[in-house]
Amino acid sequence: MAKLVTQPNIAGPDDFYAELLALHDGRDKAESDAINARLILLLANHIGDRDVLREAFEAAAGAKK
């Protein structure tokens, strides 16, 4: 069974973050929320492993603000 990767695993994380922010640039909250929802569904489909996705749910729900 695959496990959720929580250690840094993205090449150029600062560049990735800048791209993510740029994706939302100039959009209102409703548009940004819709983009986030579509992005989550696309990435969840790419992952495809329900156990890993459940781990992600749990990690996100337990995250402190």
PDB file of C-alpha atoms in Angstrom:
ATOM      1  CA  MET A   1       0.000   0.000   0.000  1.00  0.00           C
ATOM      2  CA  ALA A   2       1.265   3.462  -0.904  1.00  0.00           C
ATOM      3  CA  LYS A   3       1.689   6.062   1.827  1.00  0.00           C
ATOM      4  CA  LEU A   4       1.096   9.792   1.679  1.00  0.00           C
ATOM      5  CA  VAL A   5       4.355  11.649   1.056  1.00  0.00           C
ATOM      6  CA  THR A   6       4.562  14.555   3.482  1.00  0.00           C
ATOM      7  CA  GLN A   7       8.261  15.379   3.158  1.00  0.00           C
ATOM      8  CA  PRO A   8       9.278  18.024   0.587  1.00  0.00           C
ATOM      9  CA  ASN A   9       9.004  16.349  -2.808  1.00  0.00           C
ATOM     10  CA  ILE A  10       8.599  19.149  -5.378  1.00  0.00           C
ATOM     11  CA  ALA A  11      11.515  20.390  -7.438  1.00  0.00           C
ATOM     12  CA  GLY A  12      11.694  24.168  -7.130  1.00  0.00           C
ATOM     13  CA  PRO A  13       9.045  24.545  -4.422  1.00  0.00           C
ATOM     14  CA  ASP A  14       9.275  28.342  -4.422  1.00  0.00           C
ATOM     15  CA  ASP A  15       8.707  28.406  -8.184  1.00  0.00           C
ATOM     16  CA  PHE A  16       5.754  26.051  -7.790  1.00  0.00           C
ATOM     17  CA  TYR A  17       4.250  28.305  -5.116  1.00  0.00           C
ATOM     18  CA  ALA A  18       4.697  31.362  -7.356  1.00  0.00           C
ATOM     19  CA  GLU A  19       2.924  29.533 -10.209  1.00  0.00           C
ATOM     20  CA  LEU A  20       0.087  28.566  -7.881  1.00  0.00           C
ATOM     21  CA  LEU A  21      -0.323  32.179  -6.756  1.00  0.00           C
ATOM     22  CA  ALA A  22      -0.204  33.386 -10.371  1.00  0.00           C
ATOM     23  CA  LEU A  23      -2.999  30.954 -11.244  1.00  0.00           C
ATOM     24  CA  HIS A  24      -5.264  32.906  -8.887  1.00  0.00           C
ATOM     25  CA  ASP A  25      -3.994  36.377  -9.785  1.00  0.00           C
ATOM     26  CA  GLY A  26      -6.785  38.730 -10.839  1.00  0.00           C
ATOM     27  CA  ARG A  27      -9.563  36.255 -10.068  1.00  0.00           C
ATOM     28  CA  ASP A  28     -12.339  36.775  -7.560  1.00  0.00           C
ATOM     29  CA  LYS A  29     -12.903  34.388  -4.650  1.00  0.00           C
ATOM     30  CA  ALA A  30     -15.549  32.325  -6.467  1.00  0.00           C
ATOM     31  CA  GLU A  31     -13.243  31.791  -9.459  1.00  0.00           C
ATOM     32  CA  SER A  32     -10.307  30.896  -7.198  1.00  0.00           C
ATOM     33  CA  ASP A  33     -12.467  28.481  -5.215  1.00  0.00           C
ATOM     34  CA  ALA A  34     -13.624  26.803  -8.440  1.00  0.00           C
ATOM     35  CA  ILE A  35     -10.031  26.500  -9.672  1.00  0.00           C
ATOM     36  CA  ASN A  36      -8.991  24.967  -6.335  1.00  0.00           C
ATOM     37  CA  ALA A  37     -11.851  22.465  -6.490  1.00  0.00           C
ATOM     38  CA  ARG A  38     -10.950  21.429 -10.050  1.00  0.00           C
ATOM     39  CA  LEU A  39      -7.255  21.202  -9.136  1.00  0.00           C
ATOM     40  CA  ILE A  40      -8.037  18.982  -6.140  1.00  0.00           C
ATOM     41  CA  LEU A  41     -10.147  16.653  -8.280  1.00  0.00           C
ATOM     42  CA  LEU A  42      -7.522  16.474 -11.033  1.00  0.00           C
ATOM     43  CA  LEU A  43      -4.733  15.684  -8.569  1.00  0.00           C
ATOM     44  CA  ALA A  44      -6.884  13.185  -6.655  1.00  0.00           C
ATOM     45  CA  ASN A  45      -7.631  11.415  -9.929  1.00  0.00           C
ATOM     46  CA  HIS A  46      -3.922  11.382 -10.754  1.00  0.00           C
ATOM     47  CA  ILE A  47      -3.073   9.882  -7.351  1.00  0.00           C
ATOM     48  CA  GLY A  48      -5.901   7.386  -7.685  1.00  0.00           C
ATOM     49  CA  ASP A  49      -5.135   5.517  -4.449  1.00  0.00           C
ATOM     50  CA  ARG A  50      -8.076   5.889  -2.041  1.00  0.00           C
ATOM     51  CA  ASP A  51      -5.949   5.003   0.992  1.00  0.00           C
ATOM     52  CA  VAL A  52      -3.463   7.766   0.153  1.00  0.00           C
ATOM     53  CA  LEU A  53      -6.322  10.193  -0.441  1.00  0.00           C
ATOM     54  CA  ARG A  54      -7.829   9.309   2.959  1.00  0.00           C
ATOM     55  CA  GLU A  55      -4.441   9.994   4.569  1.00  0.00           C
ATOM     56  CA  ALA A  56      -4.425  13.364   2.834  1.00  0.00           C
ATOM     57  CA  PHE A  57      -7.932  14.109   4.168  1.00  0.00           C
ATOM     58  CA  GLU A  58      -6.799  13.299   7.683  1.00  0.00           C
ATOM     59  CA  ALA A  59      -3.604  15.343   7.361  1.00  0.00           C
ATOM     60  CA  ALA A  60      -5.498  18.345   5.983  1.00  0.00           C
ATOM     61  CA  ALA A  61      -8.237  18.129   8.627  1.00  0.00           C
ATOM     62  CA  GLY A  62      -5.647  17.985  11.396  1.00  0.00           C
ATOM     63  CA  ALA A  63      -3.619  20.908  10.070  1.00  0.00           C
ATOM     64  CA  LYS A  64      -3.466  23.898  12.389  1.00  0.00           C
ATOM     65  CA  LYS A  65      -4.250  27.355  11.019  1.00  0.00           C
TER      66      LYS A  65
END
